[in-house]
C-alpha positions as a LaTeX table, in Angstrom:
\begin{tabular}{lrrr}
\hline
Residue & $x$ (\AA) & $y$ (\AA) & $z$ (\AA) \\
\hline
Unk1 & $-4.32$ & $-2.81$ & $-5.79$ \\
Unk2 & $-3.56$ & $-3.52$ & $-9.25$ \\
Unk3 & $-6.54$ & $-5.11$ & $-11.46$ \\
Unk4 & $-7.61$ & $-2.93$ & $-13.96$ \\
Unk5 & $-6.00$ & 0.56 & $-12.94$ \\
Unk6 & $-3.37$ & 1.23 & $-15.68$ \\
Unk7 & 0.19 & 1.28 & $-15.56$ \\
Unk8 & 2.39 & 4.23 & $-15.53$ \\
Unk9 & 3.52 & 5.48 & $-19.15$ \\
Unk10 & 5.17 & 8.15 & $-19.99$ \\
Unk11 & 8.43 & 9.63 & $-18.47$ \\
Unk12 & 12.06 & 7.72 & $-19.38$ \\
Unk13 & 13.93 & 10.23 & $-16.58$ \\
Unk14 & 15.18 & 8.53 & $-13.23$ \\
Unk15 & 13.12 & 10.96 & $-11.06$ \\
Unk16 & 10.84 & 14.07 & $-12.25$ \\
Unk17 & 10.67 & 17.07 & $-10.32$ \\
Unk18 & 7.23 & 17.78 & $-8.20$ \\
Unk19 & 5.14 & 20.22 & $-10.87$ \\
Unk20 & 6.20 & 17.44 & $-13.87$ \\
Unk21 & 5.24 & 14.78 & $-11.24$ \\
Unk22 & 2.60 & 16.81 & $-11.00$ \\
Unk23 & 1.55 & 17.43 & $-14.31$ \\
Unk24 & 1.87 & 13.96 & $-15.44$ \\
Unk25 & $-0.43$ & 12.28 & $-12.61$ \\
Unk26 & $-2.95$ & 15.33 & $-13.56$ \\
Unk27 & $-2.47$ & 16.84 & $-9.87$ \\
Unk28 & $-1.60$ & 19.94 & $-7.92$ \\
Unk29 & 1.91 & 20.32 & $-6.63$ \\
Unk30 & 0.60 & 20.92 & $-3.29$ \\
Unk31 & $-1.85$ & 17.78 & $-3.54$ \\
Unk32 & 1.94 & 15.95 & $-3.71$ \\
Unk33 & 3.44 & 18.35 & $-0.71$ \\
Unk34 & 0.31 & 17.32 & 1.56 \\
Unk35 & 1.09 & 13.29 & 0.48 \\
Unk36 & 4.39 & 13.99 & 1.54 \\
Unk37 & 3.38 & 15.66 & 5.04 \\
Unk38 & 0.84 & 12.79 & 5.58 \\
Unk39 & 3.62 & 10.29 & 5.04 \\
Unk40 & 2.42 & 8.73 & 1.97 \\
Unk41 & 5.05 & 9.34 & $-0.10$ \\
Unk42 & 8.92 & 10.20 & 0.63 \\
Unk43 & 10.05 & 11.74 & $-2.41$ \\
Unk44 & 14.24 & 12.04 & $-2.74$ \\
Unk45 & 15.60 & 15.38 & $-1.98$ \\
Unk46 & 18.03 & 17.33 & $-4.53$ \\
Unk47 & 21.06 & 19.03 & $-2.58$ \\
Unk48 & 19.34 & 22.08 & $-2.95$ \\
Unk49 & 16.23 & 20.43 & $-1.53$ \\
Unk50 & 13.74 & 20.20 & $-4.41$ \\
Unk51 & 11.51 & 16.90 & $-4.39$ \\
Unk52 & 12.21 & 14.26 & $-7.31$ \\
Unk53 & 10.10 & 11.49 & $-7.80$ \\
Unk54 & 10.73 & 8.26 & $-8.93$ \\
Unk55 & 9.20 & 5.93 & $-11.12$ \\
Unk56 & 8.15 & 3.81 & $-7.91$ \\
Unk57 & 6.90 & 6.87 & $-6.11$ \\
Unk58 & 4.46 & 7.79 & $-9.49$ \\
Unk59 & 3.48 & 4.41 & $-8.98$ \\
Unk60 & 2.55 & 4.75 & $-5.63$ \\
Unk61 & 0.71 & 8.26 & $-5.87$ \\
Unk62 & $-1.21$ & 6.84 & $-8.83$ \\
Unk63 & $-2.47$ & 4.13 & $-6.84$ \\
Unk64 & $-3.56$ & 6.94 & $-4.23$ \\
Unk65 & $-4.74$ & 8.80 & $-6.66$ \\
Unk66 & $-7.60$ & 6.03 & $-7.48$ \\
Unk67 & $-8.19$ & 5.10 & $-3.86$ \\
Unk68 & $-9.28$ & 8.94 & $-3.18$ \\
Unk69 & $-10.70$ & 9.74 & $-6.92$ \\
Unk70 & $-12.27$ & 6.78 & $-8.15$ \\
Unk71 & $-12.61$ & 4.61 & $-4.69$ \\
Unk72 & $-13.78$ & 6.73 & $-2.78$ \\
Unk73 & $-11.19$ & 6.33 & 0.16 \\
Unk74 & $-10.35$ & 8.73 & 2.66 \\
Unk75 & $-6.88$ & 9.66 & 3.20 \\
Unk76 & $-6.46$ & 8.33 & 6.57 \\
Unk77 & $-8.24$ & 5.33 & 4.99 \\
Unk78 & $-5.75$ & 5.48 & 2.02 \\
Unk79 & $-2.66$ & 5.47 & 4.63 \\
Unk80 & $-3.51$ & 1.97 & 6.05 \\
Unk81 & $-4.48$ & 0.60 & 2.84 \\
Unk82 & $-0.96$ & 1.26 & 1.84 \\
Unk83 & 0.85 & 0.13 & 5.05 \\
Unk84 & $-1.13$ & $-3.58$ & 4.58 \\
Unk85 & $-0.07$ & $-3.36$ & 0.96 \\
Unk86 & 3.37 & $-3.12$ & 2.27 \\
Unk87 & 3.53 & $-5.83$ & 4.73 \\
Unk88 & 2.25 & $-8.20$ & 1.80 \\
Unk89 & 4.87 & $-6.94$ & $-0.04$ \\
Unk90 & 7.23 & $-8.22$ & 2.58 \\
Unk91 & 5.27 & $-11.63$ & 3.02 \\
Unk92 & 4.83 & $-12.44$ & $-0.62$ \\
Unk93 & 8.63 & $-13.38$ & $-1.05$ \\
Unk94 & 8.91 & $-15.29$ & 2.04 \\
Unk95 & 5.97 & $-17.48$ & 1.38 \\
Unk96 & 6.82 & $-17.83$ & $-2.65$ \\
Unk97 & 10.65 & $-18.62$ & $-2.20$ \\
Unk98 & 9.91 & $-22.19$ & $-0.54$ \\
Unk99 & 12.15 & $-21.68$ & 2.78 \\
Unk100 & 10.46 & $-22.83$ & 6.14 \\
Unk101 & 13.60 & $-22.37$ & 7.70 \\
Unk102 & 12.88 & $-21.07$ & 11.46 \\
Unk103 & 14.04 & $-17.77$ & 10.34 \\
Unk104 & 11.33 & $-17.68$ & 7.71 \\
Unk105 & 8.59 & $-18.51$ & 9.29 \\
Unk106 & 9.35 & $-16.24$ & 12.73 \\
Unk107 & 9.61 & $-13.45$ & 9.93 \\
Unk108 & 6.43 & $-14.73$ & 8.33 \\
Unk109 & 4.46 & $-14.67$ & 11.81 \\
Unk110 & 5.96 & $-11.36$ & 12.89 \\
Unk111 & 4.51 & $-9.46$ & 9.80 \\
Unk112 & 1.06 & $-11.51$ & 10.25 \\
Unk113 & 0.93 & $-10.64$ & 13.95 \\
Unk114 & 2.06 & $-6.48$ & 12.44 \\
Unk115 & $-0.61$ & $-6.87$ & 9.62 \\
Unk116 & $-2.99$ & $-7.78$ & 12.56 \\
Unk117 & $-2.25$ & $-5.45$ & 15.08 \\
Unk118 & $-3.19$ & $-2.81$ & 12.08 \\
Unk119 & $-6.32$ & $-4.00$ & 11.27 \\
Unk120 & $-7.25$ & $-3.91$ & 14.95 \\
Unk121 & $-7.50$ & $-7.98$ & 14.88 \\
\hline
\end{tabular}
């Protein structure tokens, strides 16, 4: 999901509240609320419970944002895209780091048999 979608410039802060979130992905506030309730996104809560965003969670709505603007991908369609995206995440250092320990490669074929059972395989 990375190719030639551009990278996230712009804010310095640690986490951005939801209408500068907002207003720097060039979306709705309640575009981010209905990510949230569709489990896309967990943004941090403030003690007084306002939503702050971090530069990881930008990231990620970005990405969303070109799966449903520019892709053409639903949001249900979005929501497993994102899950197998996150199970490579998980592989990619257990294949990279060079340990076939036992450990590693039970790991390695539980999150293959997860990415599976996902994709209906």
């Amino acid at each position: 999901m990375s190719g030639d979608r551009p990278r996230l410039e712009g804010p310095q802060d640690e986490f951005l509240l939801i209408s500068v979130a907002a207003r720097h992905l060039g979306m709705h506030p309640q575009t981010l609320r209905k990510y949230e309730r569709l489990g896309l996104v967990r943004p941090t809560r403030t003690l007084g419970s306002m939503r702050v965003y971090s530069r990881d969670e930008l990231e990620r709505l970005r990405v969303i944002k070109h799966l449903v603007d520019e892709a053409g991908i639903n949001l249900a369609g979005v929501q497993r895209l994102l899950e197998v995206a996150d199970v490579l995440r998980r592989i990619r250092p257990i294949t990279s780091g060079g340990d076939w320990s036992r450990a590693s490669v039970r790991r390695l074929a539980q999150e293959l048999d997860r990415l599976s059972a996902m994709l209906g395989l």
